């Protein structure tokens, strides 16, 4: 498990290091699947997640570097003065949006393990002029922050990349304050999908380590200690979204369509760290 998890991490680090370099070179970052960029003009997973009211207040490179599958800051409740932590912050888009929402008395941390992404995020922060932002180098399985130090954890399409999701959720629980909120976008599978087909779809979505089924996600959050767990689909993928990628992989798309259609989705996942009773 540990060595498998370590090799997954190396593949993920390399893939996102390259994505950051493409943005820095002035190319787009959008990439679906582990092996190849889509080639299509619009990526059904990463495109059109943010409104112009949000992108208008960000450096263009932060928007270009967006590789999420949702918009956690639009759905999370963020209050002035709060401390927010973004797990797998990439080019920093959600950290910068959070920093504006929590204001100068609050703080937004981004955590990422990929040097190229951290450099890009630092550069985007400098261009934004925001002061209440800090990027940390590290792994979401070992969060470099003290117990009970964060009000809200956000994340955008990163937990599905981890080979040890139980550990990530335990760490999220540890660093949250009592009453703290978990408010994350991630890819989730709903219903049974045969293993082989599931792997192909996961490669399309870019879930190198495998996406969780919705009931598995709920079970793991509960095991970590969370309450008030809810999973709300935000974008459900059709077989047409994946047709080009799967065909290039040599898969008979029409044959597998009934087993895949509408089972893969991006979702907003919420949970709360309970406050001690009494
Ligand atoms: C799909 S991108 C999402 C980036 C960002 N959240 C966004 O919405 O644009 C995944 C990011 O998570 C980082 N990442 C993946 N696994 C990680 C881990 N185990 N620990 C820390 N960072 C990780 C990658 O380096 C990459 O920047």
PDB file of C-alpha atoms and ligand atoms in Angstrom:
ATOM      1  CA  UNK A   1       0.000   0.000   0.000  1.00  0.00           C
ATOM      2  CA  UNK A   2       2.730   2.448   1.038  1.00  0.00           C
ATOM      3  CA  UNK A   3       4.950   1.792  -2.013  1.00  0.00           C
ATOM      4  CA  UNK A   4       1.930   1.828  -4.348  1.00  0.00           C
ATOM      5  CA  UNK A   5       0.915   5.122  -2.793  1.00  0.00           C
ATOM      6  CA  UNK A   6       4.468   6.456  -3.271  1.00  0.00           C
ATOM      7  CA  UNK A   7       4.554   5.540  -6.969  1.00  0.00           C
ATOM      8  CA  UNK A   8       1.112   7.109  -7.537  1.00  0.00           C
ATOM      9  CA  UNK A   9       2.484  10.274  -5.975  1.00  0.00           C
ATOM     10  CA  UNK A  10       5.443  10.359  -8.351  1.00  0.00           C
ATOM     11  CA  UNK A  11       3.176  10.031 -11.406  1.00  0.00           C
ATOM     12  CA  UNK A  12       0.905  12.787 -10.051  1.00  0.00           C
ATOM     13  CA  UNK A  13       3.831  15.086  -9.269  1.00  0.00           C
ATOM     14  CA  UNK A  14       5.272  14.671 -12.765  1.00  0.00           C
ATOM     15  CA  UNK A  15       1.923  15.238 -14.490  1.00  0.00           C
ATOM     16  CA  UNK A  16       1.124  18.414 -12.557  1.00  0.00           C
ATOM     17  CA  UNK A  17       4.700  19.697 -12.778  1.00  0.00           C
ATOM     18  CA  UNK A  18       4.330  19.535 -16.558  1.00  0.00           C
ATOM     19  CA  UNK A  19       0.903  21.199 -16.423  1.00  0.00           C
ATOM     20  CA  UNK A  20       2.377  24.102 -14.420  1.00  0.00           C
ATOM     21  CA  UNK A  21       5.233  24.449 -16.903  1.00  0.00           C
ATOM     22  CA  UNK A  22       2.739  24.645 -19.792  1.00  0.00           C
ATOM     23  CA  UNK A  23       0.917  27.507 -18.085  1.00  0.00           C
ATOM     24  CA  UNK A  24       4.170  29.293 -17.327  1.00  0.00           C
ATOM     25  CA  UNK A  25       5.094  28.923 -21.019  1.00  0.00           C
ATOM     26  CA  UNK A  26       1.811  30.598 -21.955  1.00  0.00           C
ATOM     27  CA  UNK A  27      -0.022  27.446 -23.047  1.00  0.00           C
ATOM     28  CA  UNK A  28      -3.240  26.116 -21.517  1.00  0.00           C
ATOM     29  CA  UNK A  29      -3.051  23.628 -18.666  1.00  0.00           C
ATOM     30  CA  UNK A  30      -6.252  21.747 -19.347  1.00  0.00           C
ATOM     31  CA  UNK A  31      -5.573  18.097 -19.660  1.00  0.00           C
ATOM     32  CA  UNK A  32      -7.960  15.207 -19.317  1.00  0.00           C
ATOM     33  CA  UNK A  33      -6.697  11.732 -18.665  1.00  0.00           C
ATOM     34  CA  UNK A  34      -3.366  10.653 -17.348  1.00  0.00           C
ATOM     35  CA  UNK A  35      -1.678  10.189 -20.686  1.00  0.00           C
ATOM     36  CA  UNK A  36      -2.756  12.821 -23.127  1.00  0.00           C
ATOM     37  CA  UNK A  37      -4.351  16.170 -23.540  1.00  0.00           C
ATOM     38  CA  UNK A  38      -7.811  16.039 -25.017  1.00  0.00           C
ATOM     39  CA  UNK A  39      -7.189  17.967 -28.170  1.00  0.00           C
ATOM     40  CA  UNK A  40     -10.779  19.165 -28.029  1.00  0.00           C
ATOM     41  CA  UNK A  41     -11.428  22.846 -27.551  1.00  0.00           C
ATOM     42  CA  UNK A  42     -13.459  22.455 -24.383  1.00  0.00           C
ATOM     43  CA  UNK A  43     -12.541  20.120 -21.562  1.00  0.00           C
ATOM     44  CA  UNK A  44     -15.849  18.902 -20.090  1.00  0.00           C
ATOM     45  CA  UNK A  45     -14.286  18.524 -16.645  1.00  0.00           C
ATOM     46  CA  UNK A  46     -12.251  21.673 -16.054  1.00  0.00           C
ATOM     47  CA  UNK A  47     -13.983  24.260 -18.262  1.00  0.00           C
ATOM     48  CA  UNK A  48     -16.548  26.905 -17.274  1.00  0.00           C
ATOM     49  CA  UNK A  49     -16.360  26.304 -13.539  1.00  0.00           C
ATOM     50  CA  UNK A  50     -15.989  29.950 -12.518  1.00  0.00           C
ATOM     51  CA  UNK A  51     -18.184  32.934 -13.324  1.00  0.00           C
ATOM     52  CA  UNK A  52     -16.725  36.123 -14.770  1.00  0.00           C
ATOM     53  CA  UNK A  53     -17.447  37.830 -11.422  1.00  0.00           C
ATOM     54  CA  UNK A  54     -14.795  35.498  -9.941  1.00  0.00           C
ATOM     55  CA  UNK A  55     -12.285  35.256 -12.807  1.00  0.00           C
ATOM     56  CA  UNK A  56     -12.372  39.017 -13.336  1.00  0.00           C
ATOM     57  CA  UNK A  57     -10.676  39.580 -10.002  1.00  0.00           C
ATOM     58  CA  UNK A  58      -7.829  37.105 -10.631  1.00  0.00           C
ATOM     59  CA  UNK A  59      -4.526  37.196 -12.579  1.00  0.00           C
ATOM     60  CA  UNK A  60      -5.184  35.489 -15.973  1.00  0.00           C
ATOM     61  CA  UNK A  61      -2.513  32.838 -15.296  1.00  0.00           C
ATOM     62  CA  UNK A  62      -4.340  31.728 -12.150  1.00  0.00           C
ATOM     63  CA  UNK A  63      -7.450  31.117 -14.262  1.00  0.00           C
ATOM     64  CA  UNK A  64      -5.431  29.412 -17.007  1.00  0.00           C
ATOM     65  CA  UNK A  65      -3.890  27.066 -14.434  1.00  0.00           C
ATOM     66  CA  UNK A  66      -7.265  25.946 -13.098  1.00  0.00           C
ATOM     67  CA  UNK A  67      -7.400  22.147 -13.118  1.00  0.00           C
ATOM     68  CA  UNK A  68     -10.253  21.556 -10.733  1.00  0.00           C
ATOM     69  CA  UNK A  69     -13.560  19.824 -11.388  1.00  0.00           C
ATOM     70  CA  UNK A  70     -15.762  22.163  -9.355  1.00  0.00           C
ATOM     71  CA  UNK A  71     -15.855  25.518  -7.640  1.00  0.00           C
ATOM     72  CA  UNK A  72     -15.633  24.911  -3.892  1.00  0.00           C
ATOM     73  CA  UNK A  73     -15.409  28.603  -3.009  1.00  0.00           C
ATOM     74  CA  UNK A  74     -18.793  29.235  -4.654  1.00  0.00           C
ATOM     75  CA  UNK A  75     -20.449  26.565  -2.523  1.00  0.00           C
ATOM     76  CA  UNK A  76     -18.518  26.842   0.736  1.00  0.00           C
ATOM     77  CA  UNK A  77     -19.567  29.357   3.331  1.00  0.00           C
ATOM     78  CA  UNK A  78     -16.528  31.570   4.048  1.00  0.00           C
ATOM     79  CA  UNK A  79     -16.705  34.356   6.622  1.00  0.00           C
ATOM     80  CA  UNK A  80     -14.443  37.357   7.194  1.00  0.00           C
ATOM     81  CA  UNK A  81     -11.612  36.539   9.607  1.00  0.00           C
ATOM     82  CA  UNK A  82     -11.632  32.784   8.974  1.00  0.00           C
ATOM     83  CA  UNK A  83      -8.655  30.558   8.155  1.00  0.00           C
ATOM     84  CA  UNK A  84      -9.052  28.458   5.000  1.00  0.00           C
ATOM     85  CA  UNK A  85      -6.818  25.619   3.792  1.00  0.00           C
ATOM     86  CA  UNK A  86      -6.874  24.395   0.172  1.00  0.00           C
ATOM     87  CA  UNK A  87      -5.610  20.808  -0.205  1.00  0.00           C
ATOM     88  CA  UNK A  88      -3.697  20.515  -3.515  1.00  0.00           C
ATOM     89  CA  UNK A  89      -3.845  24.203  -4.358  1.00  0.00           C
ATOM     90  CA  UNK A  90      -2.228  24.000  -7.827  1.00  0.00           C
ATOM     91  CA  UNK A  91      -1.904  27.422  -9.469  1.00  0.00           C
ATOM     92  CA  UNK A  92      -3.770  28.947  -6.523  1.00  0.00           C
ATOM     93  CA  UNK A  93      -7.148  29.922  -8.008  1.00  0.00           C
ATOM     94  CA  UNK A  94      -9.253  28.805  -5.032  1.00  0.00           C
ATOM     95  CA  UNK A  95      -6.746  30.145  -2.491  1.00  0.00           C
ATOM     96  CA  UNK A  96      -6.889  33.621  -4.043  1.00  0.00           C
ATOM     97  CA  UNK A  97     -10.697  33.566  -4.213  1.00  0.00           C
ATOM     98  CA  UNK A  98     -10.847  32.428  -0.566  1.00  0.00           C
ATOM     99  CA  UNK A  99      -8.369  35.105   0.530  1.00  0.00           C
ATOM    100  CA  UNK A 100     -10.684  37.790  -0.837  1.00  0.00           C
ATOM    101  CA  UNK A 101     -13.687  36.251   0.911  1.00  0.00           C
ATOM    102  CA  UNK A 102     -12.069  35.954   4.365  1.00  0.00           C
ATOM    103  CA  UNK A 103     -10.577  39.430   4.008  1.00  0.00           C
ATOM    104  CA  UNK A 104      -7.487  40.979   5.603  1.00  0.00           C
ATOM    105  CA  UNK A 105      -8.328  39.620   9.078  1.00  0.00           C
ATOM    106  CA  UNK A 106      -8.509  36.085   7.682  1.00  0.00           C
ATOM    107  CA  UNK A 107      -5.947  33.851   6.037  1.00  0.00           C
ATOM    108  CA  UNK A 108      -5.876  31.453   3.086  1.00  0.00           C
ATOM    109  CA  UNK A 109      -3.310  28.633   2.964  1.00  0.00           C
ATOM    110  CA  UNK A 110      -2.587  26.526  -0.107  1.00  0.00           C
ATOM    111  CA  UNK A 111      -0.863  23.161   0.264  1.00  0.00           C
ATOM    112  CA  UNK A 112       0.772  21.410  -2.685  1.00  0.00           C
ATOM    113  CA  UNK A 113       3.625  18.951  -3.197  1.00  0.00           C
ATOM    114  CA  UNK A 114       4.661  20.022  -6.721  1.00  0.00           C
ATOM    115  CA  UNK A 115       7.398  22.681  -6.892  1.00  0.00           C
ATOM    116  CA  UNK A 116       6.320  24.009 -10.302  1.00  0.00           C
ATOM    117  CA  UNK A 117       2.738  24.511  -9.073  1.00  0.00           C
ATOM    118  CA  UNK A 118       3.948  26.263  -5.924  1.00  0.00           C
ATOM    119  CA  UNK A 119       6.088  28.661  -8.003  1.00  0.00           C
ATOM    120  CA  UNK A 120       3.139  29.409 -10.267  1.00  0.00           C
ATOM    121  CA  UNK A 121       0.873  29.998  -7.265  1.00  0.00           C
ATOM    122  CA  UNK A 122       3.424  32.353  -5.655  1.00  0.00           C
ATOM    123  CA  UNK A 123       3.691  34.305  -8.884  1.00  0.00           C
ATOM    124  CA  UNK A 124      -0.115  34.533  -9.191  1.00  0.00           C
ATOM    125  CA  UNK A 125      -0.349  35.738  -5.588  1.00  0.00           C
ATOM    126  CA  UNK A 126       2.249  38.428  -6.247  1.00  0.00           C
ATOM    127  CA  UNK A 127       0.226  39.624  -9.257  1.00  0.00           C
ATOM    128  CA  UNK A 128      -3.005  39.605  -7.240  1.00  0.00           C
ATOM    129  CA  UNK A 129      -1.534  41.905  -4.584  1.00  0.00           C
ATOM    130  CA  UNK A 130      -3.183  39.835  -1.824  1.00  0.00           C
ATOM    131  CA  UNK A 131      -1.272  39.721   1.479  1.00  0.00           C
ATOM    132  CA  UNK A 132      -3.274  37.193   3.492  1.00  0.00           C
ATOM    133  CA  UNK A 133      -2.082  34.176   1.482  1.00  0.00           C
ATOM    134  CA  UNK A 134       0.533  31.527   2.236  1.00  0.00           C
ATOM    135  CA  UNK A 135       1.552  28.484   0.224  1.00  0.00           C
ATOM    136  CA  UNK A 136       2.970  25.449   2.026  1.00  0.00           C
ATOM    137  CA  UNK A 137       4.987  22.694   0.417  1.00  0.00           C
ATOM    138  CA  UNK A 138       3.829  19.290   1.559  1.00  0.00           C
ATOM    139  CA  UNK A 139       1.500  16.379   1.121  1.00  0.00           C
ATOM    140  CA  UNK A 140      -2.181  16.274   1.890  1.00  0.00           C
ATOM    141  CA  UNK A 141      -1.543  12.977   3.708  1.00  0.00           C
ATOM    142  CA  UNK A 142       0.739  14.856   6.173  1.00  0.00           C
ATOM    143  CA  UNK A 143      -0.656  18.381   6.530  1.00  0.00           C
ATOM    144  CA  UNK A 144       2.033  20.703   7.914  1.00  0.00           C
ATOM    145  CA  UNK A 145      -0.307  22.624  10.237  1.00  0.00           C
ATOM    146  CA  UNK A 146      -1.141  22.179  13.928  1.00  0.00           C
ATOM    147  CA  UNK A 147      -4.251  20.477  15.317  1.00  0.00           C
ATOM    148  CA  UNK A 148      -7.393  22.616  15.399  1.00  0.00           C
ATOM    149  CA  UNK A 149      -5.947  25.529  13.405  1.00  0.00           C
ATOM    150  CA  UNK A 150      -8.291  25.795  10.377  1.00  0.00           C
ATOM    151  CA  UNK A 151     -11.943  26.894  10.033  1.00  0.00           C
ATOM    152  CA  UNK A 152     -12.607  25.581   6.521  1.00  0.00           C
ATOM    153  CA  UNK A 153     -10.917  22.981   4.340  1.00  0.00           C
ATOM    154  CA  UNK A 154     -11.499  23.291   0.633  1.00  0.00           C
ATOM    155  CA  UNK A 155     -10.043  21.211  -2.189  1.00  0.00           C
ATOM    156  CA  UNK A 156     -10.695  20.937  -5.905  1.00  0.00           C
ATOM    157  CA  UNK A 157     -10.255  17.565  -7.572  1.00  0.00           C
ATOM    158  CA  UNK A 158      -7.270  16.426  -5.527  1.00  0.00           C
ATOM    159  CA  UNK A 159      -8.412  13.854  -2.953  1.00  0.00           C
ATOM    160  CA  UNK A 160      -9.224  11.436  -5.791  1.00  0.00           C
ATOM    161  CA  UNK A 161      -5.498  11.556  -6.671  1.00  0.00           C
ATOM    162  CA  UNK A 162      -4.392  10.219  -3.295  1.00  0.00           C
ATOM    163  CA  UNK A 163      -3.485   6.583  -2.781  1.00  0.00           C
ATOM    164  CA  UNK A 164      -4.341   6.923   0.938  1.00  0.00           C
ATOM    165  CA  UNK A 165      -7.676   8.734   1.177  1.00  0.00           C
ATOM    166  CA  UNK A 166      -8.332   7.588   4.764  1.00  0.00           C
ATOM    167  CA  UNK A 167      -5.166   9.328   5.864  1.00  0.00           C
ATOM    168  CA  UNK A 168      -6.088  12.539   3.990  1.00  0.00           C
ATOM    169  CA  UNK A 169      -9.495  12.646   5.686  1.00  0.00           C
ATOM    170  CA  UNK A 170      -7.959  11.942   9.125  1.00  0.00           C
ATOM    171  CA  UNK A 171      -5.498  14.790   8.575  1.00  0.00           C
ATOM    172  CA  UNK A 172      -8.278  17.133   7.426  1.00  0.00           C
ATOM    173  CA  UNK A 173     -10.209  16.287  10.595  1.00  0.00           C
ATOM    174  CA  UNK A 174      -7.137  16.848  12.782  1.00  0.00           C
ATOM    175  CA  UNK A 175      -6.317  20.349  11.513  1.00  0.00           C
ATOM    176  CA  UNK A 176      -9.932  21.589  11.583  1.00  0.00           C
ATOM    177  CA  UNK A 177     -11.163  23.454  14.637  1.00  0.00           C
ATOM    178  CA  UNK A 178     -14.208  21.954  16.408  1.00  0.00           C
ATOM    179  CA  UNK A 179     -17.189  23.058  14.290  1.00  0.00           C
ATOM    180  CA  UNK A 180     -14.844  23.475  11.291  1.00  0.00           C
ATOM    181  CA  UNK A 181     -16.163  22.722   7.794  1.00  0.00           C
ATOM    182  CA  UNK A 182     -14.963  20.367   5.078  1.00  0.00           C
ATOM    183  CA  UNK A 183     -16.135  21.745   1.690  1.00  0.00           C
ATOM    184  CA  UNK A 184     -14.555  19.931  -1.208  1.00  0.00           C
ATOM    185  CA  UNK A 185     -15.110  19.320  -4.922  1.00  0.00           C
ATOM    186  CA  UNK A 186     -14.117  15.862  -6.115  1.00  0.00           C
ATOM    187  CA  UNK A 187     -14.922  13.140  -8.627  1.00  0.00           C
ATOM    188  CA  UNK A 188     -17.296  10.489  -7.330  1.00  0.00           C
ATOM    189  CA  UNK A 189     -18.734   7.299  -8.856  1.00  0.00           C
ATOM    190  CA  UNK A 190     -22.381   6.457  -8.317  1.00  0.00           C
ATOM    191  CA  UNK A 191     -23.433   2.824  -8.797  1.00  0.00           C
ATOM    192  CA  UNK A 192     -21.520  -0.254  -9.897  1.00  0.00           C
ATOM    193  CA  UNK A 193     -19.119  -0.070 -12.857  1.00  0.00           C
ATOM    194  CA  UNK A 194     -17.101  -3.149 -13.999  1.00  0.00           C
ATOM    195  CA  UNK A 195     -13.471  -2.829 -12.900  1.00  0.00           C
ATOM    196  CA  UNK A 196     -11.853  -2.651 -16.360  1.00  0.00           C
ATOM    197  CA  UNK A 197     -14.282  -0.009 -17.627  1.00  0.00           C
ATOM    198  CA  UNK A 198     -13.959   1.900 -14.400  1.00  0.00           C
ATOM    199  CA  UNK A 199     -10.183   2.179 -14.831  1.00  0.00           C
ATOM    200  CA  UNK A 200     -10.599   3.557 -18.366  1.00  0.00           C
ATOM    201  CA  UNK A 201     -13.074   6.179 -17.191  1.00  0.00           C
ATOM    202  CA  UNK A 202     -10.828   7.072 -14.284  1.00  0.00           C
ATOM    203  CA  UNK A 203      -7.927   7.641 -16.672  1.00  0.00           C
ATOM    204  CA  UNK A 204     -10.180   9.953 -18.676  1.00  0.00           C
ATOM    205  CA  UNK A 205     -11.089  11.941 -15.590  1.00  0.00           C
ATOM    206  CA  UNK A 206      -7.436  11.892 -14.477  1.00  0.00           C
ATOM    207  CA  UNK A 207      -8.162   9.977 -11.256  1.00  0.00           C
ATOM    208  CA  UNK A 208      -4.891   8.118 -11.216  1.00  0.00           C
ATOM    209  CA  UNK A 209      -5.494   6.620  -7.784  1.00  0.00           C
ATOM    210  CA  UNK A 210      -9.169   5.827  -8.373  1.00  0.00           C
ATOM    211  CA  UNK A 211     -12.338   7.691  -7.509  1.00  0.00           C
ATOM    212  CA  UNK A 212     -14.473   6.665  -4.557  1.00  0.00           C
ATOM    213  CA  UNK A 213     -18.076   5.586  -4.808  1.00  0.00           C
ATOM    214  CA  UNK A 214     -20.374   8.031  -3.030  1.00  0.00           C
ATOM    215  CA  UNK A 215     -21.153   5.595  -0.207  1.00  0.00           C
ATOM    216  CA  UNK A 216     -17.414   4.869   0.253  1.00  0.00           C
ATOM    217  CA  UNK A 217     -16.704   8.604   0.579  1.00  0.00           C
ATOM    218  CA  UNK A 218     -19.457   8.943   3.182  1.00  0.00           C
ATOM    219  CA  UNK A 219     -18.124   5.908   5.087  1.00  0.00           C
ATOM    220  CA  UNK A 220     -14.547   7.226   5.121  1.00  0.00           C
ATOM    221  CA  UNK A 221     -15.624  10.706   6.290  1.00  0.00           C
ATOM    222  CA  UNK A 222     -17.684   9.156   9.097  1.00  0.00           C
ATOM    223  CA  UNK A 223     -14.747   6.917  10.079  1.00  0.00           C
ATOM    224  CA  UNK A 224     -12.500   9.993  10.306  1.00  0.00           C
ATOM    225  CA  UNK A 225     -15.020  11.512  12.762  1.00  0.00           C
ATOM    226  CA  UNK A 226     -17.051  13.895  10.572  1.00  0.00           C
ATOM    227  CA  UNK A 227     -20.765  14.678  10.976  1.00  0.00           C
ATOM    228  CA  UNK A 228     -23.312  16.333   8.676  1.00  0.00           C
ATOM    229  CA  UNK A 229     -21.970  14.567   5.580  1.00  0.00           C
ATOM    230  CA  UNK A 230     -23.581  15.409   2.245  1.00  0.00           C
ATOM    231  CA  UNK A 231     -22.648  14.761  -1.390  1.00  0.00           C
ATOM    232  CA  UNK A 232     -24.227  16.998  -4.025  1.00  0.00           C
ATOM    233  CA  UNK A 233     -23.542  16.275  -7.736  1.00  0.00           C
ATOM    234  CA  UNK A 234     -22.433  19.402  -9.607  1.00  0.00           C
ATOM    235  CA  UNK A 235     -21.630  17.961 -13.066  1.00  0.00           C
ATOM    236  CA  UNK A 236     -22.624  14.494 -14.299  1.00  0.00           C
ATOM    237  CA  UNK A 237     -20.542  13.113 -17.195  1.00  0.00           C
ATOM    238  CA  UNK A 238     -22.103  11.468 -20.202  1.00  0.00           C
ATOM    239  CA  UNK A 239     -20.404   8.886 -22.373  1.00  0.00           C
ATOM    240  CA  UNK A 240     -20.117  11.531 -25.113  1.00  0.00           C
ATOM    241  CA  UNK A 241     -17.836  13.583 -22.855  1.00  0.00           C
ATOM    242  CA  UNK A 242     -15.360  10.701 -22.780  1.00  0.00           C
ATOM    243  CA  UNK A 243     -15.872   9.308 -26.321  1.00  0.00           C
ATOM    244  CA  UNK A 244     -12.755  10.801 -27.908  1.00  0.00           C
ATOM    245  CA  UNK A 245     -10.423   9.705 -25.122  1.00  0.00           C
ATOM    246  CA  UNK A 246     -11.886   6.204 -24.794  1.00  0.00           C
ATOM    247  CA  UNK A 247     -11.866   5.626 -28.583  1.00  0.00           C
ATOM    248  CA  UNK A 248      -8.190   6.608 -28.701  1.00  0.00           C
ATOM    249  CA  UNK A 249      -7.594   3.999 -25.980  1.00  0.00           C
ATOM    250  CA  UNK A 250      -9.087   1.358 -28.302  1.00  0.00           C
ATOM    251  CA  UNK A 251     -12.330   0.979 -26.337  1.00  0.00           C
ATOM    252  CA  UNK A 252     -15.655   0.213 -28.067  1.00  0.00           C
ATOM    253  CA  UNK A 253     -17.507   3.151 -26.565  1.00  0.00           C
ATOM    254  CA  UNK A 254     -20.982   2.130 -27.726  1.00  0.00           C
ATOM    255  CA  UNK A 255     -20.565  -1.295 -26.149  1.00  0.00           C
ATOM    256  CA  UNK A 256     -19.707   0.072 -22.692  1.00  0.00           C
ATOM    257  CA  UNK A 257     -22.010   3.094 -22.786  1.00  0.00           C
ATOM    258  CA  UNK A 258     -24.872   1.574 -20.735  1.00  0.00           C
ATOM    259  CA  UNK A 259     -22.430   0.671 -17.938  1.00  0.00           C
ATOM    260  CA  UNK A 260     -20.897   4.137 -17.727  1.00  0.00           C
ATOM    261  CA  UNK A 261     -23.558   6.652 -18.656  1.00  0.00           C
ATOM    262  CA  UNK A 262     -24.115   9.216 -15.891  1.00  0.00           C
ATOM    263  CA  UNK A 263     -22.216   7.223 -13.257  1.00  0.00           C
ATOM    264  CA  UNK A 264     -19.142   9.482 -13.046  1.00  0.00           C
ATOM    265  CA  UNK A 265     -19.666  12.942 -11.645  1.00  0.00           C
ATOM    266  CA  UNK A 266     -18.064  15.914 -10.040  1.00  0.00           C
ATOM    267  CA  UNK A 267     -19.637  16.551  -6.681  1.00  0.00           C
ATOM    268  CA  UNK A 268     -19.506  18.981  -3.790  1.00  0.00           C
ATOM    269  CA  UNK A 269     -18.820  17.139  -0.556  1.00  0.00           C
ATOM    270  CA  UNK A 270     -19.573  18.756   2.793  1.00  0.00           C
ATOM    271  CA  UNK A 271     -19.001  17.620   6.343  1.00  0.00           C
ATOM    272  CA  UNK A 272     -18.459  19.157   9.776  1.00  0.00           C
ATOM    273  CA  UNK A 273     -16.022  18.375  12.591  1.00  0.00           C
ATOM    274  CA  UNK A 274     -18.333  18.089  15.595  1.00  0.00           C
ATOM    275  CA  UNK A 275     -17.867  20.415  18.545  1.00  0.00           C
ATOM    276  CA  UNK A 276     -17.379  18.720  21.918  1.00  0.00           C
ATOM    277  CA  UNK A 277     -20.697  18.253  23.747  1.00  0.00           C
ATOM    278  CA  UNK A 278     -21.594  20.267  26.863  1.00  0.00           C
TER     279      UNK A 278
HETATM  280  C1  LIG B   1      -6.108  18.432 -10.381  1.00  0.00           C
HETATM  281  S1  LIG B   1      -4.900  19.572  -9.821  1.00  0.00           S
HETATM  282  C2  LIG B   1      -5.963  20.722  -9.005  1.00  0.00           C
HETATM  283  C3  LIG B   1      -5.301  22.017  -8.664  1.00  0.00           C
HETATM  284  C4  LIG B   1      -6.211  23.072  -8.054  1.00  0.00           C
HETATM  285  N1  LIG B   1      -6.929  22.562  -6.913  1.00  0.00           N
HETATM  286  C5  LIG B   1      -7.178  23.620  -9.076  1.00  0.00           C
HETATM  287  O1  LIG B   1      -8.384  23.549  -8.837  1.00  0.00           O
HETATM  288  O2  LIG B   1      -6.724  24.119 -10.100  1.00  0.00           O
HETATM  289  C6  LIG B   1      -4.143  18.670  -8.508  1.00  0.00           C
HETATM  290  C7  LIG B   1      -3.107  19.414  -7.666  1.00  0.00           C
HETATM  291  O3  LIG B   1      -2.928  18.699  -6.449  1.00  0.00           O
HETATM  292  C8  LIG B   1      -1.564  18.494  -6.188  1.00  0.00           C
HETATM  293  N2  LIG B   1      -1.468  17.198  -5.470  1.00  0.00           N
HETATM  294  C9  LIG B   1      -1.878  16.000  -5.918  1.00  0.00           C
HETATM  295  N3  LIG B   1      -1.693  15.056  -4.985  1.00  0.00           N
HETATM  296  C10 LIG B   1      -1.148  15.685  -3.904  1.00  0.00           C
HETATM  297  C11 LIG B   1      -0.729  15.245  -2.610  1.00  0.00           C
HETATM  298  N4  LIG B   1      -0.826  13.957  -2.262  1.00  0.00           N
HETATM  299  N5  LIG B   1      -0.228  16.158  -1.758  1.00  0.00           N
HETATM  300  C12 LIG B   1      -0.109  17.467  -2.122  1.00  0.00           C
HETATM  301  N6  LIG B   1      -0.483  17.943  -3.330  1.00  0.00           N
HETATM  302  C13 LIG B   1      -1.004  17.063  -4.218  1.00  0.00           C
HETATM  303  C14 LIG B   1      -0.888  18.497  -7.550  1.00  0.00           C
HETATM  304  O4  LIG B   1       0.464  18.878  -7.444  1.00  0.00           O
HETATM  305  C15 LIG B   1      -1.730  19.528  -8.307  1.00  0.00           C
HETATM  306  O5  LIG B   1      -1.237  20.822  -8.147  1.00  0.00           O
END
